[in-house]
Coordinates of C-alpha atoms and ligand atoms in Angstrom, one line a residue:
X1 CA 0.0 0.0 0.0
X2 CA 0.8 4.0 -0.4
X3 CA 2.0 5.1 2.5
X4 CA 4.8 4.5 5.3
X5 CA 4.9 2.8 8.5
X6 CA 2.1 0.5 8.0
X7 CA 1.9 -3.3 8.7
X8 CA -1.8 -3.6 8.8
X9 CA -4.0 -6.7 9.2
X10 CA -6.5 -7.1 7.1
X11 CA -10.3 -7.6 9.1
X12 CA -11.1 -10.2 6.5
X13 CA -7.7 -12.5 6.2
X14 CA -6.3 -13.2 10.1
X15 CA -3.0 -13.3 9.7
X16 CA -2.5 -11.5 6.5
X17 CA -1.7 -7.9 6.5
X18 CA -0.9 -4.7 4.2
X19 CA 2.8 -3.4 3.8
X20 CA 4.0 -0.1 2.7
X21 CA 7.5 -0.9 1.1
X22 CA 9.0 0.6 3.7
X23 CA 7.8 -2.2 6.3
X24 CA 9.1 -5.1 4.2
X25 CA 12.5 -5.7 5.1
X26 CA 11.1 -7.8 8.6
X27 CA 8.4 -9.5 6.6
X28 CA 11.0 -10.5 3.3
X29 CA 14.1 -12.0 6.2
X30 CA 11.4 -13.8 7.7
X31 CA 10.0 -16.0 4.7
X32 CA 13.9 -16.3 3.2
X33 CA 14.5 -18.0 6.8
X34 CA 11.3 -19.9 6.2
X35 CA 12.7 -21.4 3.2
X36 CA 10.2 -19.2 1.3
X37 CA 11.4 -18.4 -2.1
X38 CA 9.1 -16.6 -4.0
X39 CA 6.4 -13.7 -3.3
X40 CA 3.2 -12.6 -5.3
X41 CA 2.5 -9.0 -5.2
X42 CA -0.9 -7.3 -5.3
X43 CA -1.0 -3.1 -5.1
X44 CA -3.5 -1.5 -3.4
X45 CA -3.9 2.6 -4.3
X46 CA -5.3 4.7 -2.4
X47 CA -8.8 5.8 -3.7
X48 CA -8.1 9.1 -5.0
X49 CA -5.6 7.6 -7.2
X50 CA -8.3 5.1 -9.4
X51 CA -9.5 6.4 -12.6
X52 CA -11.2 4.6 -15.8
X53 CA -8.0 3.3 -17.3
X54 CA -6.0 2.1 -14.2
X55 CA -3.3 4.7 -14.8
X56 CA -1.4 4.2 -10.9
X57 CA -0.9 0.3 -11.8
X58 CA 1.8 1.4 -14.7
X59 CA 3.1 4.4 -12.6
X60 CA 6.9 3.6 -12.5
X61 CA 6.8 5.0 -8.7
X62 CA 3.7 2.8 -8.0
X63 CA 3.4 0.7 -4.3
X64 CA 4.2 -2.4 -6.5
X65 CA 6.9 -1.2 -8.3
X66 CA 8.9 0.5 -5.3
X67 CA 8.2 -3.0 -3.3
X68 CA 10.2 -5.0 -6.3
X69 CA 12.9 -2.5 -6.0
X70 CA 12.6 -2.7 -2.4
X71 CA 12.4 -6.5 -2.2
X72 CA 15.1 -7.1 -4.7
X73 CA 17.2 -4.8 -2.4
X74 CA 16.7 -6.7 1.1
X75 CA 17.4 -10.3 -0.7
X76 CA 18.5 -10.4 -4.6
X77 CA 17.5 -14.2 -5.1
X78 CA 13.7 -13.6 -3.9
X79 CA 11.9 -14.0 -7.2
X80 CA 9.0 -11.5 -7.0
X81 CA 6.0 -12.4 -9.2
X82 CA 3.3 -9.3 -10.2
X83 CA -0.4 -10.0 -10.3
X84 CA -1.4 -7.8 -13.2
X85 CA -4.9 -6.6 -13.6
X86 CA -7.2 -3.3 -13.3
X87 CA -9.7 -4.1 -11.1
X88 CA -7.5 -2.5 -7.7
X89 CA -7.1 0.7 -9.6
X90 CA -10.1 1.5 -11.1
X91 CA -12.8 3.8 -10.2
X92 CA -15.3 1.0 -11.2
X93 CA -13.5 -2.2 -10.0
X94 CA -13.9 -3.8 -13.3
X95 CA -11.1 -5.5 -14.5
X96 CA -10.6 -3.6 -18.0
X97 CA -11.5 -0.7 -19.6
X98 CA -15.3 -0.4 -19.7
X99 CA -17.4 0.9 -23.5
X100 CA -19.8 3.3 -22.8
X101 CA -22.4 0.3 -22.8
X102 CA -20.7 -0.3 -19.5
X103 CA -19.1 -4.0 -20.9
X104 CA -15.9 -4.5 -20.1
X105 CA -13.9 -4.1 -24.2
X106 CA -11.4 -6.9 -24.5
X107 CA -9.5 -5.5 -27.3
X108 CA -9.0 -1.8 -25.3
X109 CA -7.6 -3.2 -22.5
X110 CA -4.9 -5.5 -23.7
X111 CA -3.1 -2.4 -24.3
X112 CA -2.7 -1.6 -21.1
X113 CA -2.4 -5.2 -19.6
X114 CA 0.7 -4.7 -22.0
X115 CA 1.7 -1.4 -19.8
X116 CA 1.1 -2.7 -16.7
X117 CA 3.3 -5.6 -17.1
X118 CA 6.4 -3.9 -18.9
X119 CA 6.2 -1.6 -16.1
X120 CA 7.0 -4.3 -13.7
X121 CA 9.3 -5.7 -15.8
X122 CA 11.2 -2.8 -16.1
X123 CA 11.0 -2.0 -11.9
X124 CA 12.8 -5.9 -11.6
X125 CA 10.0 -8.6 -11.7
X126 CA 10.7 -11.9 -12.4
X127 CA 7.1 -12.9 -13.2
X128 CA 4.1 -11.5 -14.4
X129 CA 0.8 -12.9 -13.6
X130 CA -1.9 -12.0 -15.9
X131 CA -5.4 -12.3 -13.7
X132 CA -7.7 -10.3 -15.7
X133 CA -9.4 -12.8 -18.2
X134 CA -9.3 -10.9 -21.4
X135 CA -9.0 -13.8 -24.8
X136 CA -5.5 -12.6 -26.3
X137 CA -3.5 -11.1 -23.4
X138 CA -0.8 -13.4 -23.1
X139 CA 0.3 -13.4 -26.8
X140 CA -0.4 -8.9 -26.0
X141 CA 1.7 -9.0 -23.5
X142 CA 4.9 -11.5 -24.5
X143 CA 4.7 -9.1 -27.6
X144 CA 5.3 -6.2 -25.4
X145 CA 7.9 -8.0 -22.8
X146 CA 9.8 -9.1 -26.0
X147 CA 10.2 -5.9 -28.0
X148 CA 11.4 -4.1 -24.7
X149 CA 14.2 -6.6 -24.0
X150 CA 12.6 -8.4 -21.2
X151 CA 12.3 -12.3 -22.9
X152 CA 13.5 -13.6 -20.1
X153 CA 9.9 -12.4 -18.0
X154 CA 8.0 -15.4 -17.6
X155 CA 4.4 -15.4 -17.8
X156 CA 2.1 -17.5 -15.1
X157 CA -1.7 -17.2 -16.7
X158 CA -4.7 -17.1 -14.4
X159 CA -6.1 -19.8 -16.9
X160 CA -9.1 -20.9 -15.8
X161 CA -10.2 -18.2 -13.1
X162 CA -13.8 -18.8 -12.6
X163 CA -16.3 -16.5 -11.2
X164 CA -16.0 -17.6 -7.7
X165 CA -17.6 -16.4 -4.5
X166 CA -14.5 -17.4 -3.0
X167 CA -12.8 -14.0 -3.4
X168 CA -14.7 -12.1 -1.1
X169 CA -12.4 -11.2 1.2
X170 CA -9.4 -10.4 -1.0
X171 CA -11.9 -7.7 -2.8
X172 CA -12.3 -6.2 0.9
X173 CA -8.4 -6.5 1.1
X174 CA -7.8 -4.8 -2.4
X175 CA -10.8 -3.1 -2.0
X176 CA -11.7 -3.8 -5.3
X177 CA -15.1 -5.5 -5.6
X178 CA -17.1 -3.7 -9.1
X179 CA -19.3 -1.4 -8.3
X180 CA -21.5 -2.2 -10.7
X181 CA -22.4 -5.8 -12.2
X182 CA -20.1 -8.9 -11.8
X183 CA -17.0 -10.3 -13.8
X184 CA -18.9 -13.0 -15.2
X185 CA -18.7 -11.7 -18.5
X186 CA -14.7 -12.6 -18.3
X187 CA -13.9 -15.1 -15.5
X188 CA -15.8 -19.0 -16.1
X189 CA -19.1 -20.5 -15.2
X190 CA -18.1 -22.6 -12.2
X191 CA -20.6 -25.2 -13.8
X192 CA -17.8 -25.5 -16.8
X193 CA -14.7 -27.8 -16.7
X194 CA -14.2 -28.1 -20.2
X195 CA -13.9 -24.5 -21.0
X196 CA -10.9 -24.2 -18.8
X197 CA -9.3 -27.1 -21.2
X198 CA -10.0 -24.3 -23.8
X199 CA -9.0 -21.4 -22.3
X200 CA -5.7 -23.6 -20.8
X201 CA -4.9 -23.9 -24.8
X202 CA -5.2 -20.4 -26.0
X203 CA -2.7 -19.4 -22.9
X204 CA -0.3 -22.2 -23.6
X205 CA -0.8 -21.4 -27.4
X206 CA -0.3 -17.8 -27.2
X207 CA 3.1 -18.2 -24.6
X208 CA 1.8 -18.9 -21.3
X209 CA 5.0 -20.2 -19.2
X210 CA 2.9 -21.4 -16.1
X211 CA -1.5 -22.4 -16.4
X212 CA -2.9 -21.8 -13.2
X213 CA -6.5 -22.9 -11.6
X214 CA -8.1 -20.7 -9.8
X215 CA -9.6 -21.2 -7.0
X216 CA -8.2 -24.4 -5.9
X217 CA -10.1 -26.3 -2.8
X218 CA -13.3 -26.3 -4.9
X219 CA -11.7 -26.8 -8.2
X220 CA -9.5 -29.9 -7.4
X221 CA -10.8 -31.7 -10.5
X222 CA -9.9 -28.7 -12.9
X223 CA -6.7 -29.0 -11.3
X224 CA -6.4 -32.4 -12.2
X225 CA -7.6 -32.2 -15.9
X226 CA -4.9 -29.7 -16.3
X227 CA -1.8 -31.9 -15.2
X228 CA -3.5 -34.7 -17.3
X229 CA -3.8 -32.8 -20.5
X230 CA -1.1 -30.1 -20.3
X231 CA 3.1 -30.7 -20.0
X232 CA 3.3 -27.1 -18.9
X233 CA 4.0 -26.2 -14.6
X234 CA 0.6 -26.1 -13.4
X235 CA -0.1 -23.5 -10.5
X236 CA -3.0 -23.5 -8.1
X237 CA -4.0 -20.3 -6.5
X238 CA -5.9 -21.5 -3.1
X239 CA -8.4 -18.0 -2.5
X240 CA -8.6 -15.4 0.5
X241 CA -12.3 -17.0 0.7
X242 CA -11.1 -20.6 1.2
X243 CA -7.9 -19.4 3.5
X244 CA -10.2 -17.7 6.0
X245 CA -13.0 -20.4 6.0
X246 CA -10.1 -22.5 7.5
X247 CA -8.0 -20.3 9.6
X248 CA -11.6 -19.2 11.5
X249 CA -12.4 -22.8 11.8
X250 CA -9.2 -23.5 13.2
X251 CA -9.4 -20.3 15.6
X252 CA -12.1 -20.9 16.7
X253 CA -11.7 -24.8 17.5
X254 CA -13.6 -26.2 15.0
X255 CA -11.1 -28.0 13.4
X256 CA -7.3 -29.2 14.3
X257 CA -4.6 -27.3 12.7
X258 CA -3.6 -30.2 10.6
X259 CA -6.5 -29.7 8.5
X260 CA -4.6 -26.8 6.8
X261 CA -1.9 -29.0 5.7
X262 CA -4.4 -31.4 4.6
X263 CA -6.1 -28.9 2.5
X264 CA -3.2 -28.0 1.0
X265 CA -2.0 -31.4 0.4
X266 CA -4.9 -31.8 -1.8
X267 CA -4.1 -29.1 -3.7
X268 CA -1.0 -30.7 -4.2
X269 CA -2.6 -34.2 -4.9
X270 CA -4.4 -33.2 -7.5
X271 CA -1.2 -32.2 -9.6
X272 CA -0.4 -28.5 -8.6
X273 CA 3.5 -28.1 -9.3
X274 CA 3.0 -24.4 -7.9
X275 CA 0.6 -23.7 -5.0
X276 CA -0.1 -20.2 -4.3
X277 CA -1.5 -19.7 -0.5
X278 CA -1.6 -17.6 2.2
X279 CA -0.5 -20.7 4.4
X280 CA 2.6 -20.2 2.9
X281 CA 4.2 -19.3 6.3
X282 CA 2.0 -21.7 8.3
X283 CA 3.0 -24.3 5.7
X284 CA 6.9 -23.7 6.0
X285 CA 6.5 -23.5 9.2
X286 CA 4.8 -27.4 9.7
X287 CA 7.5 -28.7 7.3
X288 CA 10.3 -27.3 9.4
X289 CA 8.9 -29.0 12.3
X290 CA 8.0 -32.3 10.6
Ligands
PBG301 C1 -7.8 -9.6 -9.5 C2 -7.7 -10.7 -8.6 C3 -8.6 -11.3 -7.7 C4 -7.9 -12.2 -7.0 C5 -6.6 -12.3 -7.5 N1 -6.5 -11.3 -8.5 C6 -10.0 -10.9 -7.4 C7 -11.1 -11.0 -8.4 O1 -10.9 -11.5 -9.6 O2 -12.1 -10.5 -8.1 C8 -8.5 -13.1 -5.9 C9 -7.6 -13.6 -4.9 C10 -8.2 -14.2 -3.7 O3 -9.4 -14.2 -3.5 O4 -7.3 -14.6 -2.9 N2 -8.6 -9.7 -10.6

């Protein structure tokens, strides 16, 4: 977040909290000692900053940006990975760039997927993590990493992100729920398994480095049909929704603390090569003590 001197939990996620970059040195020593070897970033702007066309996310001196500098400063070999998408920095919480109609236009926002990502790129991020759901951004966006000298970017796609209630509390977090409508127009039916075969396709045919499943706990089988049809790293992001379920359950007494690791060996079961959770720590923490 904007800002300094703020380490701030977040009401919806127990145990997860907001950083301004200057609060990250603590926070990055801690996960390298954990074993912890790679971080996903997500920027949060403060409101007077969102306009129609997301113009903070590409701001070279952007929260996101001045934490990879930051990060890359406090420990070189962290890899730092970039969630890019709109939705946290525009006025309507969409994740694009709406038409007058009020649709979000595909074609108008690759353009500035393409910004977003080259921005990162350029401030030091290993990865870039498309999340938006727009047909054609990952070929829009290699394009753009490859004319600017940055081939060695890798791209992890949010492949089959379906339109999950499950992301309730990370829109609190980001504050970026739409303030109009829903995303189902872009992110999948949760009925549908074989469109995410489809859309798992066009990201591995357009350059995709990484296909991820998003959510995971509920989407074990999509998980599953990915390893069996694709040879590419599969990733599994496990949502704020499903985290907090299970660490109020386990606050409250409802459930042993070993049902995390469960849960998350499921993830892993079902052929995740990459799992993406806010357990990270509580995970790292179990397997030092096993
Ligand atoms: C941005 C984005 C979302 C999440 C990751 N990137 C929210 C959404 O699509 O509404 C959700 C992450 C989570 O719930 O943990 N588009």
């Amino acid at each position: 977040v904007d800002g300094e001197n703020i380490k701030r939990e977040i009401p919806s996620m127990e145990g997860v909290y907001h950083f301004s970059v200057d609060m990250l040195e603590d926070e990055i020593k801690e996960l390298t000692e954990l074993g912890i070897e790679h971080v996903l970033l997500f920027g949060v702007p403060d409101d007077e900053k969102k306009d129609c066309c997301a113009s903070e996310a590409f701001n070279p001196e952007g929260a996101v940006q001045r934490a990879i500098r930051k990060i890359k400063e406090i420990n070189p070999q962290m890899s730092v990975i970039c969630d890019v998408c709109m939705c946290e920095y525009t006025s309507h919480g969409h994740c694009g760039i709406l038409t007058d109609s009020g649709y979000v236009h595909n074609d108008k926002t690759l353009d500035y997927l393409g910004k977003i990502s080259l921005s990162y790129a350029e401030a030091g991020a290993d990865m870039v993590a498309p999340s938006d759901m727009m047909d054609g951004r990952i070929a829009a966006i290699r394009q753009v990493l490859d004319n600017n000298g940055f081939e060695n970017v890798v791209i992890m796609a949010y492949s089959a992100k379906y339109a999950s209630s499950f992301y309730g509390p990370f829109r609190d977090a980001a504050n970026s729920a739409p303030q109009f409508g829903d995303r189902k127009t872009y992110q999948m039916d949760p009925a549908n398994s074989n469109e995410a075969i489809v859309e798992g396709k066009l990201d591995v045919a357009e350059g995709a480095d990484i296909i991820m499943v998003k959510p995971a706990l509920s989407y074990l089988d999509v998980i599953q049909r990915f390893k069996d049809n694709f040879d590419l790293p599969i990733a599994a992001y496990n949502v704020s929704g499903e985290y907090s379920m299970l660490k109020l359950a386990v606050k409250q007494g409802l459930l042993n603390e070993s049902a995390i690791y469960e849960a998350v060996m499921s993830i892993k079961r079902a052929g995740a090569t990459i799992i993406i959770t806010y357990f990270a720590k509580d995970i790292a923490k179990m397997l030092k003590n096993s």
